[in-house]
């Protein structure tokens, strides 16, 4: 079985999105600790969730593209499809 890796640009983009999500989650925790109103906290939680989702989609896309270029990557393609469908 081949292993799919992100190229440096893809890796940097995913890492940046995850770093953004981490910052947003830290802000959410601070807001909760400071007993801020739900309507102040929820947008930050949604933003963090979207950042993680976008990082996930970027990784799935990279894996799908890599597998499409490797004719012997059927097992990996099936794993990627299962992961993708679990997002629904």
PDB file of C-alpha atoms in Angstrom:
ATOM      1  CA  UNK A   1       0.000   0.000   0.000  1.00  0.00           C
ATOM      2  CA  UNK A   2       1.273   3.463  -0.869  1.00  0.00           C
ATOM      3  CA  UNK A   3       1.176   6.257   1.642  1.00  0.00           C
ATOM      4  CA  UNK A   4      -0.253   9.606   0.620  1.00  0.00           C
ATOM      5  CA  UNK A   5       1.660  12.676   1.769  1.00  0.00           C
ATOM      6  CA  UNK A   6       0.896  16.356   1.422  1.00  0.00           C
ATOM      7  CA  UNK A   7       3.312  18.447  -0.576  1.00  0.00           C
ATOM      8  CA  UNK A   8       4.890  21.375   1.249  1.00  0.00           C
ATOM      9  CA  UNK A   9       2.328  23.946   0.074  1.00  0.00           C
ATOM     10  CA  UNK A  10      -0.600  21.695   1.016  1.00  0.00           C
ATOM     11  CA  UNK A  11       0.974  20.893   4.378  1.00  0.00           C
ATOM     12  CA  UNK A  12       1.530  24.596   5.086  1.00  0.00           C
ATOM     13  CA  UNK A  13      -2.090  25.431   4.177  1.00  0.00           C
ATOM     14  CA  UNK A  14      -3.476  22.671   6.415  1.00  0.00           C
ATOM     15  CA  UNK A  15      -1.173  23.657   9.265  1.00  0.00           C
ATOM     16  CA  UNK A  16      -2.196  27.313   8.959  1.00  0.00           C
ATOM     17  CA  UNK A  17      -5.872  26.396   9.124  1.00  0.00           C
ATOM     18  CA  UNK A  18      -5.303  24.205  12.166  1.00  0.00           C
ATOM     19  CA  UNK A  19      -3.272  26.922  13.870  1.00  0.00           C
ATOM     20  CA  UNK A  20      -6.125  29.345  13.213  1.00  0.00           C
ATOM     21  CA  UNK A  21      -8.562  26.835  14.709  1.00  0.00           C
ATOM     22  CA  UNK A  22      -6.350  26.415  17.771  1.00  0.00           C
ATOM     23  CA  UNK A  23      -6.312  30.183  18.300  1.00  0.00           C
ATOM     24  CA  UNK A  24     -10.071  30.316  17.942  1.00  0.00           C
ATOM     25  CA  UNK A  25     -10.531  27.465  20.411  1.00  0.00           C
ATOM     26  CA  UNK A  26      -8.247  29.188  22.903  1.00  0.00           C
ATOM     27  CA  UNK A  27     -10.388  32.310  22.504  1.00  0.00           C
ATOM     28  CA  UNK A  28     -13.527  30.238  23.118  1.00  0.00           C
ATOM     29  CA  UNK A  29     -12.039  28.807  26.311  1.00  0.00           C
ATOM     30  CA  UNK A  30     -11.125  32.315  27.501  1.00  0.00           C
ATOM     31  CA  UNK A  31     -14.629  33.516  26.716  1.00  0.00           C
ATOM     32  CA  UNK A  32     -16.133  30.641  28.680  1.00  0.00           C
ATOM     33  CA  UNK A  33     -13.785  31.274  31.601  1.00  0.00           C
ATOM     34  CA  UNK A  34     -14.879  34.922  31.561  1.00  0.00           C
ATOM     35  CA  UNK A  35     -18.540  33.849  31.481  1.00  0.00           C
ATOM     36  CA  UNK A  36     -19.270  35.664  28.228  1.00  0.00           C
ATOM     37  CA  UNK A  37     -22.708  35.356  26.681  1.00  0.00           C
ATOM     38  CA  UNK A  38     -23.441  32.429  24.390  1.00  0.00           C
ATOM     39  CA  UNK A  39     -24.074  34.772  21.490  1.00  0.00           C
ATOM     40  CA  UNK A  40     -20.511  36.045  21.866  1.00  0.00           C
ATOM     41  CA  UNK A  41     -18.976  32.564  22.113  1.00  0.00           C
ATOM     42  CA  UNK A  42     -20.886  30.710  19.400  1.00  0.00           C
ATOM     43  CA  UNK A  43     -19.482  32.589  16.371  1.00  0.00           C
ATOM     44  CA  UNK A  44     -15.961  31.808  17.553  1.00  0.00           C
ATOM     45  CA  UNK A  45     -16.863  28.133  17.967  1.00  0.00           C
ATOM     46  CA  UNK A  46     -18.350  28.044  14.477  1.00  0.00           C
ATOM     47  CA  UNK A  47     -15.240  29.681  13.028  1.00  0.00           C
ATOM     48  CA  UNK A  48     -13.003  27.109  14.731  1.00  0.00           C
ATOM     49  CA  UNK A  49     -15.154  24.280  13.421  1.00  0.00           C
ATOM     50  CA  UNK A  50     -14.992  25.660   9.865  1.00  0.00           C
ATOM     51  CA  UNK A  51     -11.210  26.005  10.058  1.00  0.00           C
ATOM     52  CA  UNK A  52     -10.884  22.335  11.057  1.00  0.00           C
ATOM     53  CA  UNK A  53     -13.370  21.308   8.356  1.00  0.00           C
ATOM     54  CA  UNK A  54     -11.434  23.179   5.692  1.00  0.00           C
ATOM     55  CA  UNK A  55      -8.187  21.563   6.814  1.00  0.00           C
ATOM     56  CA  UNK A  56      -9.893  18.173   6.642  1.00  0.00           C
ATOM     57  CA  UNK A  57     -11.239  18.840   3.155  1.00  0.00           C
ATOM     58  CA  UNK A  58      -7.814  19.995   1.972  1.00  0.00           C
ATOM     59  CA  UNK A  59      -6.252  16.746   3.192  1.00  0.00           C
ATOM     60  CA  UNK A  60      -8.977  14.630   1.598  1.00  0.00           C
ATOM     61  CA  UNK A  61      -8.584  16.482  -1.688  1.00  0.00           C
ATOM     62  CA  UNK A  62      -4.816  15.975  -1.659  1.00  0.00           C
ATOM     63  CA  UNK A  63      -5.274  12.273  -0.918  1.00  0.00           C
ATOM     64  CA  UNK A  64      -7.853  11.883  -3.669  1.00  0.00           C
ATOM     65  CA  UNK A  65      -5.600  13.627  -6.177  1.00  0.00           C
ATOM     66  CA  UNK A  66      -2.623  11.475  -5.193  1.00  0.00           C
ATOM     67  CA  UNK A  67      -4.653   8.272  -5.460  1.00  0.00           C
ATOM     68  CA  UNK A  68      -6.026   9.246  -8.847  1.00  0.00           C
ATOM     69  CA  UNK A  69      -2.440   9.370 -10.113  1.00  0.00           C
ATOM     70  CA  UNK A  70      -1.565   5.944  -8.682  1.00  0.00           C
ATOM     71  CA  UNK A  71      -3.408   3.113 -10.417  1.00  0.00           C
ATOM     72  CA  UNK A  72      -2.482   0.635  -7.650  1.00  0.00           C
ATOM     73  CA  UNK A  73      -3.988   2.764  -4.860  1.00  0.00           C
ATOM     74  CA  UNK A  74      -7.409   1.081  -4.716  1.00  0.00           C
ATOM     75  CA  UNK A  75      -7.204   0.286  -0.993  1.00  0.00           C
ATOM     76  CA  UNK A  76      -6.255   3.859  -0.145  1.00  0.00           C
ATOM     77  CA  UNK A  77      -8.996   5.191  -2.419  1.00  0.00           C
ATOM     78  CA  UNK A  78     -11.530   3.088  -0.535  1.00  0.00           C
ATOM     79  CA  UNK A  79     -10.233   4.372   2.815  1.00  0.00           C
ATOM     80  CA  UNK A  80     -10.422   7.963   1.598  1.00  0.00           C
ATOM     81  CA  UNK A  81     -13.964   7.415   0.343  1.00  0.00           C
ATOM     82  CA  UNK A  82     -14.984   5.999   3.745  1.00  0.00           C
ATOM     83  CA  UNK A  83     -13.449   8.996   5.547  1.00  0.00           C
ATOM     84  CA  UNK A  84     -15.113  11.422   3.148  1.00  0.00           C
ATOM     85  CA  UNK A  85     -18.530   9.809   3.598  1.00  0.00           C
ATOM     86  CA  UNK A  86     -18.149   9.915   7.381  1.00  0.00           C
ATOM     87  CA  UNK A  87     -18.213  13.721   7.122  1.00  0.00           C
ATOM     88  CA  UNK A  88     -21.804  13.677   5.849  1.00  0.00           C
TER      89      UNK A  88
END
